[in-house]
JSON list of C-alpha atoms in Angstrom, two decimals:
[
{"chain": "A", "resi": 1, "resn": "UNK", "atom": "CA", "xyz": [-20.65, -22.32, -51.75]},
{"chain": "A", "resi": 2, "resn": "UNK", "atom": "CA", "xyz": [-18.56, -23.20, -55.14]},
{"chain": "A", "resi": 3, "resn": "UNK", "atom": "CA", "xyz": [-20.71, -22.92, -58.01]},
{"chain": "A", "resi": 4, "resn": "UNK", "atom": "CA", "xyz": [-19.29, -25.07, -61.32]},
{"chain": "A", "resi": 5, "resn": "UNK", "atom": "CA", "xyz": [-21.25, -24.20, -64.63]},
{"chain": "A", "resi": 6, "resn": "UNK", "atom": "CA", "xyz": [-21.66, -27.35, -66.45]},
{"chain": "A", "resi": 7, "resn": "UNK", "atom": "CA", "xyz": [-21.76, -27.02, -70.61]},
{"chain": "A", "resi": 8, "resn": "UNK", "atom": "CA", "xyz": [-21.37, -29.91, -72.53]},
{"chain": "A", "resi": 9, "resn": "UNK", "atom": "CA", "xyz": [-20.30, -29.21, -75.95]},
{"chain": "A", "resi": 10, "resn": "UNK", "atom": "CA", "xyz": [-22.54, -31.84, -77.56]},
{"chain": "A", "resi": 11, "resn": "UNK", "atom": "CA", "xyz": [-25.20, -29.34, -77.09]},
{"chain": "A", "resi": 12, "resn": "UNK", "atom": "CA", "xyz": [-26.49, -25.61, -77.97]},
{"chain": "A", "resi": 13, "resn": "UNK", "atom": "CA", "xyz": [-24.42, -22.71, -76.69]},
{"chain": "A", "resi": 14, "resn": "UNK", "atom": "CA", "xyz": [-26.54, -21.14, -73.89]},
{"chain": "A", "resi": 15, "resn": "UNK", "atom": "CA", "xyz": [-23.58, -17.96, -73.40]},
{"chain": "A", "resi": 16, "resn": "UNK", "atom": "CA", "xyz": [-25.42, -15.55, -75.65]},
{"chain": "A", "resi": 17, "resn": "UNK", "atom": "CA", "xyz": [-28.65, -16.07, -73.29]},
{"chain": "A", "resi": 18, "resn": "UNK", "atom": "CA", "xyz": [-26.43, -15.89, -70.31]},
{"chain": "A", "resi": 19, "resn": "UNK", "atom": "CA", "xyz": [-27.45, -19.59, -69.25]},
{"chain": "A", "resi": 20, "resn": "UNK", "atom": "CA", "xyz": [-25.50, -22.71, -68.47]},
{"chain": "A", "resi": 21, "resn": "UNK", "atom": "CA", "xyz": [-27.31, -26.07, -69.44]},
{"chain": "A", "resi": 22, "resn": "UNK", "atom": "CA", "xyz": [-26.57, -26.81, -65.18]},
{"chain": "A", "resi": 23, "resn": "UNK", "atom": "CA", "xyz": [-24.53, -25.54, -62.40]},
{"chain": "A", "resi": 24, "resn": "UNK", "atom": "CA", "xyz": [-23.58, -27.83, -59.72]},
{"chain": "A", "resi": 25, "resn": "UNK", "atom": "CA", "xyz": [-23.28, -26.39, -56.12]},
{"chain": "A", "resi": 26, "resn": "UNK", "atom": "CA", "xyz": [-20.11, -28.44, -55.40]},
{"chain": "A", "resi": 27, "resn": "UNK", "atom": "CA", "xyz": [-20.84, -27.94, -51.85]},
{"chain": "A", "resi": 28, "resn": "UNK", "atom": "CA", "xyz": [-24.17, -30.14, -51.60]},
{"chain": "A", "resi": 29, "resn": "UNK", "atom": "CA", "xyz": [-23.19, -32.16, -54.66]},
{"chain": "A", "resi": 30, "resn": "UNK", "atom": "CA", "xyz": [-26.83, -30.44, -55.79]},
{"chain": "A", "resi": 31, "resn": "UNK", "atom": "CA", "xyz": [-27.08, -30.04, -59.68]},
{"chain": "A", "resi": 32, "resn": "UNK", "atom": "CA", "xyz": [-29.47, -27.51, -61.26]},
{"chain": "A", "resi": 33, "resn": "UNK", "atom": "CA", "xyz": [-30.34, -28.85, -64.86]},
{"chain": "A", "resi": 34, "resn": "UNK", "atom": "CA", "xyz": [-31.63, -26.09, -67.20]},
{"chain": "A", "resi": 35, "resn": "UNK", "atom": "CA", "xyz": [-35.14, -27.07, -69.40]},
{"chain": "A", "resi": 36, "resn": "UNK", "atom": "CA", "xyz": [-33.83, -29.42, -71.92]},
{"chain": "A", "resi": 37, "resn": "UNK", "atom": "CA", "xyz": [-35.66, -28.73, -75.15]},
{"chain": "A", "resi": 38, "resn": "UNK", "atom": "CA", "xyz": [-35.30, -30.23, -78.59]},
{"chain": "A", "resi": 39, "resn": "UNK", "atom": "CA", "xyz": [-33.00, -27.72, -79.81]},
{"chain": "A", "resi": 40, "resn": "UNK", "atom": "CA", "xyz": [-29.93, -27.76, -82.80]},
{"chain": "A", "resi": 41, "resn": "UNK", "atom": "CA", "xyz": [-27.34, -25.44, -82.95]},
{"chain": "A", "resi": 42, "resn": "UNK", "atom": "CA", "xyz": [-29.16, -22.65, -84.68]},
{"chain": "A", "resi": 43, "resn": "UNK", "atom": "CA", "xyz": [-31.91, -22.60, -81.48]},
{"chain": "A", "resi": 44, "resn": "UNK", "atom": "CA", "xyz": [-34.71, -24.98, -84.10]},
{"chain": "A", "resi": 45, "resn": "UNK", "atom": "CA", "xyz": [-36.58, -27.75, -83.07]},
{"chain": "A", "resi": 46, "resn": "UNK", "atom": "CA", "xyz": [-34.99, -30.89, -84.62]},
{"chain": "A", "resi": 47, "resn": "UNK", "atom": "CA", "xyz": [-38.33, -33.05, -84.78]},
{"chain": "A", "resi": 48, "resn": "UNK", "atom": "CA", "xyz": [-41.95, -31.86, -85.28]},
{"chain": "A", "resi": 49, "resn": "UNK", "atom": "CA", "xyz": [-43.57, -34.31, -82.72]},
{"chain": "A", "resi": 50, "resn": "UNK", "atom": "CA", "xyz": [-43.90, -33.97, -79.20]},
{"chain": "A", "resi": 51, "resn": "UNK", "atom": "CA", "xyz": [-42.98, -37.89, -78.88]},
{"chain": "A", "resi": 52, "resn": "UNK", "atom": "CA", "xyz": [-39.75, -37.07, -80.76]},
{"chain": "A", "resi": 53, "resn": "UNK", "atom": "CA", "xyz": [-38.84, -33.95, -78.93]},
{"chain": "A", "resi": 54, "resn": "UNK", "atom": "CA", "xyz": [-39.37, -34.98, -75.44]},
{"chain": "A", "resi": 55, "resn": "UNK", "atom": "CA", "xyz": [-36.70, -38.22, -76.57]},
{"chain": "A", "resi": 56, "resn": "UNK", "atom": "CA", "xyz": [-34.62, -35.85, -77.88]},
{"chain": "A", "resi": 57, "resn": "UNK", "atom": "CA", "xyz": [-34.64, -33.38, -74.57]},
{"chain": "A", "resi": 58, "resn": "UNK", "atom": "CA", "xyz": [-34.80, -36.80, -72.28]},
{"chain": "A", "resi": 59, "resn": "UNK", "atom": "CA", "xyz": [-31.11, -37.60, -74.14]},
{"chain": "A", "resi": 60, "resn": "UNK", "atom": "CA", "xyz": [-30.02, -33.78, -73.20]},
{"chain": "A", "resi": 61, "resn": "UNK", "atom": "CA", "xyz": [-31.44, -34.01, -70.28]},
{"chain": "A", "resi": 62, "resn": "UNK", "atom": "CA", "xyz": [-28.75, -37.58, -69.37]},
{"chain": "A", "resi": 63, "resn": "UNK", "atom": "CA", "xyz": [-25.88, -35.21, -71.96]},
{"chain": "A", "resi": 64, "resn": "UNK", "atom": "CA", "xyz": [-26.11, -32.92, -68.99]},
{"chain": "A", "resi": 65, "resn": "UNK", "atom": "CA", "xyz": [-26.71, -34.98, -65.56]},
{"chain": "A", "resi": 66, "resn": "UNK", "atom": "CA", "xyz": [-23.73, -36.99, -66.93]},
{"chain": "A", "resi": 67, "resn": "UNK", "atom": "CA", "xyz": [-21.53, -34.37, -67.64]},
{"chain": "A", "resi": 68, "resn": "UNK", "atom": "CA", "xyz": [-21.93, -32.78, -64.28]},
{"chain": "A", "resi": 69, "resn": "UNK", "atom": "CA", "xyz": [-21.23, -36.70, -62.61]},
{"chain": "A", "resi": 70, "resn": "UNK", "atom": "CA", "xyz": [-24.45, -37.60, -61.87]},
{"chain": "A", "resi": 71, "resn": "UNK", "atom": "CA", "xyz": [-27.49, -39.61, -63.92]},
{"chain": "A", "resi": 72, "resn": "UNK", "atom": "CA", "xyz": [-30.70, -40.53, -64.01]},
{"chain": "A", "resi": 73, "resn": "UNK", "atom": "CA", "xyz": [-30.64, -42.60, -61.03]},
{"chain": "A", "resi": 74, "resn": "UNK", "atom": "CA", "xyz": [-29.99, -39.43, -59.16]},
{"chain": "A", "resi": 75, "resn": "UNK", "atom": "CA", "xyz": [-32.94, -37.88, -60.15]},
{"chain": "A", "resi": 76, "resn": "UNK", "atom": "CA", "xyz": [-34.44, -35.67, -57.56]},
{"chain": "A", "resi": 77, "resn": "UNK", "atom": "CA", "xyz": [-37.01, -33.82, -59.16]},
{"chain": "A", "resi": 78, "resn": "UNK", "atom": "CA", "xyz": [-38.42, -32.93, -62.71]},
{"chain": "A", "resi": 79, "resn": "UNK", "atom": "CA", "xyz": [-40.34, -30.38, -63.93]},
{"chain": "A", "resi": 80, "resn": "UNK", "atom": "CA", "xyz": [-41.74, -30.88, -67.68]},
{"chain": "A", "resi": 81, "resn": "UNK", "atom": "CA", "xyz": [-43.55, -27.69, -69.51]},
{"chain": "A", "resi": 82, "resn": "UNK", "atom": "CA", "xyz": [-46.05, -28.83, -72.11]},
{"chain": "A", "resi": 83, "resn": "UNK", "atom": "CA", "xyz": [-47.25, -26.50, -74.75]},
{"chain": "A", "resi": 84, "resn": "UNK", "atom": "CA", "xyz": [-51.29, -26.94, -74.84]},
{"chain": "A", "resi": 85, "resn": "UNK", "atom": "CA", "xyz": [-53.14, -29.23, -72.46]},
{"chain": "A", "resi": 86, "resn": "UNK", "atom": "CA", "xyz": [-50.90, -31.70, -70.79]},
{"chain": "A", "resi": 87, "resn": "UNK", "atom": "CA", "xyz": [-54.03, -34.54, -70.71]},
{"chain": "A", "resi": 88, "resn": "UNK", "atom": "CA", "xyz": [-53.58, -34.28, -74.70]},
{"chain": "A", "resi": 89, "resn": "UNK", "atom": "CA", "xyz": [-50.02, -35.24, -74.71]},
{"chain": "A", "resi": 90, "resn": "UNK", "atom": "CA", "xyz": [-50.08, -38.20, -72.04]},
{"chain": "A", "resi": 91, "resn": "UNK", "atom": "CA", "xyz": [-50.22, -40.88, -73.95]},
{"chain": "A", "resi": 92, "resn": "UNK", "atom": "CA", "xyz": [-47.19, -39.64, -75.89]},
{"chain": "A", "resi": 93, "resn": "UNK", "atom": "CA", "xyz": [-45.03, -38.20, -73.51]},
{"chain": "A", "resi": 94, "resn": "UNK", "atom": "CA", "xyz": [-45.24, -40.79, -70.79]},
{"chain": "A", "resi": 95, "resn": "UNK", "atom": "CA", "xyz": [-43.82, -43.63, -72.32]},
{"chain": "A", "resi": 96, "resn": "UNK", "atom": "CA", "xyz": [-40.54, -41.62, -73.49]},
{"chain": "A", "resi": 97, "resn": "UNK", "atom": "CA", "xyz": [-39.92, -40.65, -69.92]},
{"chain": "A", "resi": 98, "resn": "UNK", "atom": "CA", "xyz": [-40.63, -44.06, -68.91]},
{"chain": "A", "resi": 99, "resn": "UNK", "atom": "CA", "xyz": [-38.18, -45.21, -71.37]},
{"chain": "A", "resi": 100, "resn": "UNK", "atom": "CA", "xyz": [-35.59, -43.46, -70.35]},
{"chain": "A", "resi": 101, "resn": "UNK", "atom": "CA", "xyz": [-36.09, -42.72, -66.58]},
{"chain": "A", "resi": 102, "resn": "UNK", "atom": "CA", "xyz": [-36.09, -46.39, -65.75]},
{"chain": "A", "resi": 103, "resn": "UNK", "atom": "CA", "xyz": [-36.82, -46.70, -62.02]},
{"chain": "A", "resi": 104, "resn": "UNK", "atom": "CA", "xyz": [-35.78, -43.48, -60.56]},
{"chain": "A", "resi": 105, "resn": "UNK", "atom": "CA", "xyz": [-39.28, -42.09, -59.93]},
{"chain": "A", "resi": 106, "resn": "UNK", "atom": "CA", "xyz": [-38.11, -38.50, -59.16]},
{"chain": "A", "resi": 107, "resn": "UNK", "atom": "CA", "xyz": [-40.63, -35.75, -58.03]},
{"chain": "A", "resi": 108, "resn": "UNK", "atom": "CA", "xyz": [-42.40, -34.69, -61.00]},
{"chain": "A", "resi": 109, "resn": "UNK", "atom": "CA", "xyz": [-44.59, -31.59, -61.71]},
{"chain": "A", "resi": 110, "resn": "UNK", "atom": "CA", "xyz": [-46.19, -31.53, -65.52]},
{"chain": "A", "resi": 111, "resn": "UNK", "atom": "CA", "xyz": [-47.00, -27.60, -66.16]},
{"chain": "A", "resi": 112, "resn": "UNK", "atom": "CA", "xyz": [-49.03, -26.50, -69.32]},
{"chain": "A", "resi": 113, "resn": "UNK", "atom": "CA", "xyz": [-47.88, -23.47, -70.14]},
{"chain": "A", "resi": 114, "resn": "UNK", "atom": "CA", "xyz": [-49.03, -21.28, -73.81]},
{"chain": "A", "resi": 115, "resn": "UNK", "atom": "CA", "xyz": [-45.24, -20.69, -74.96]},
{"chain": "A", "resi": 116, "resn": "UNK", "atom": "CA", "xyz": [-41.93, -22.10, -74.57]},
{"chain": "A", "resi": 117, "resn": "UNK", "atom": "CA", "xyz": [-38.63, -20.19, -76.06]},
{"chain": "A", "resi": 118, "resn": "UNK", "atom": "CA", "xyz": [-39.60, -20.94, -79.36]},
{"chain": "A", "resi": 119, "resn": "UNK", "atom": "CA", "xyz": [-42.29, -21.41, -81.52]},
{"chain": "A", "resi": 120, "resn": "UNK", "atom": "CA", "xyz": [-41.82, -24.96, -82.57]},
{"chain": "A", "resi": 121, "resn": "UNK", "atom": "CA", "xyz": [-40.91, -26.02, -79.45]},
{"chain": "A", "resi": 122, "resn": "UNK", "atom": "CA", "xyz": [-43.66, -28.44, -77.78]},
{"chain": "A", "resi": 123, "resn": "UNK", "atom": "CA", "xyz": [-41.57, -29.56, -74.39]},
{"chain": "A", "resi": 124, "resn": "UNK", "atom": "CA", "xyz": [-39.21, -28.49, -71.72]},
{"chain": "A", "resi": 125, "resn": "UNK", "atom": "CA", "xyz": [-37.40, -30.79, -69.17]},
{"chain": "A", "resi": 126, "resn": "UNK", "atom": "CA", "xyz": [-35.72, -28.99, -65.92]},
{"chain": "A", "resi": 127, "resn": "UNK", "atom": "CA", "xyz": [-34.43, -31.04, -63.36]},
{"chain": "A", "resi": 128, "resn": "UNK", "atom": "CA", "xyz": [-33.04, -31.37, -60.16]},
{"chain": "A", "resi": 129, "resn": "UNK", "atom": "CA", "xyz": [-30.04, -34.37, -59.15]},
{"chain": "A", "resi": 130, "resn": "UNK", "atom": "CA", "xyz": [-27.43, -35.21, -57.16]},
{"chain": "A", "resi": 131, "resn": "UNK", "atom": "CA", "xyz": [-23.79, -36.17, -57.80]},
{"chain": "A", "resi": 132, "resn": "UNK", "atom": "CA", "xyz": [-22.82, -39.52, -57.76]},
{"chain": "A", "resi": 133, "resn": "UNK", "atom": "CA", "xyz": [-20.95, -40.41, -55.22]}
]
């Protein structure tokens, strides 16, 4: 198995936390996206809204499958961490992925969880594809 760590520079620096945004097992064309979070440079949340964060991870989220030759078609699975009670957030969060999942219907899981890595954070996107071929 070849592993390839896939970083695009268009977003944050994961070294220091010894984390690549994806690796790609180049043997099974199988790409492991990190959680994509609404984060800038300086590890902040760029919007206060969980609408506007889970657009802004969503757009990381295609940053990364694209950089590692796959997209959202190849979705295979997504997991999406919501701070609080995920019935709260429905009705803001669904549309967004919607919006920019098209068609693909991956697997889905939506966890509530009490944390994410930072305080302002609301969402987290991890996700499974393939490679295009």
């Amino acid at each position: 198995m070849t592993i390839k760590h896939i970083n695009p520079a268009a977003l944050y620096d994961g070294a220091a936390s010894g984390m690549s945004q994806a690796t790609l097992d180049t043997d099974s064309g199988l790409v492991f996206v990190s959680g994509q979070v609404d984060w800038n440079s300086e590890h902040r949340a760029n919007h206060p809204g969980i609408a506007a964060q889970t657009e802004s991870a969503a757009k990381n989220l295609i940053t990364v499958l694209e950089a590692a030759g796959s997209s959202v078609e190849h979705l295979l699975q997504l997991r999406v961490y919501i701070r609080g009670e995920i019935s709260e957030h429905l009705d803001k969060v669904v549309p967004v992925l919607v919006k920019y999942l098209g068609v693909s219907r991956p697997a889905l899981t939506g966890i509530g969880v009490t944390s994410l890595a930072s305080p302002d954070l609301l969402i987290e996107i991890e996700a499974v594809a393939k490679v295009a071929k």
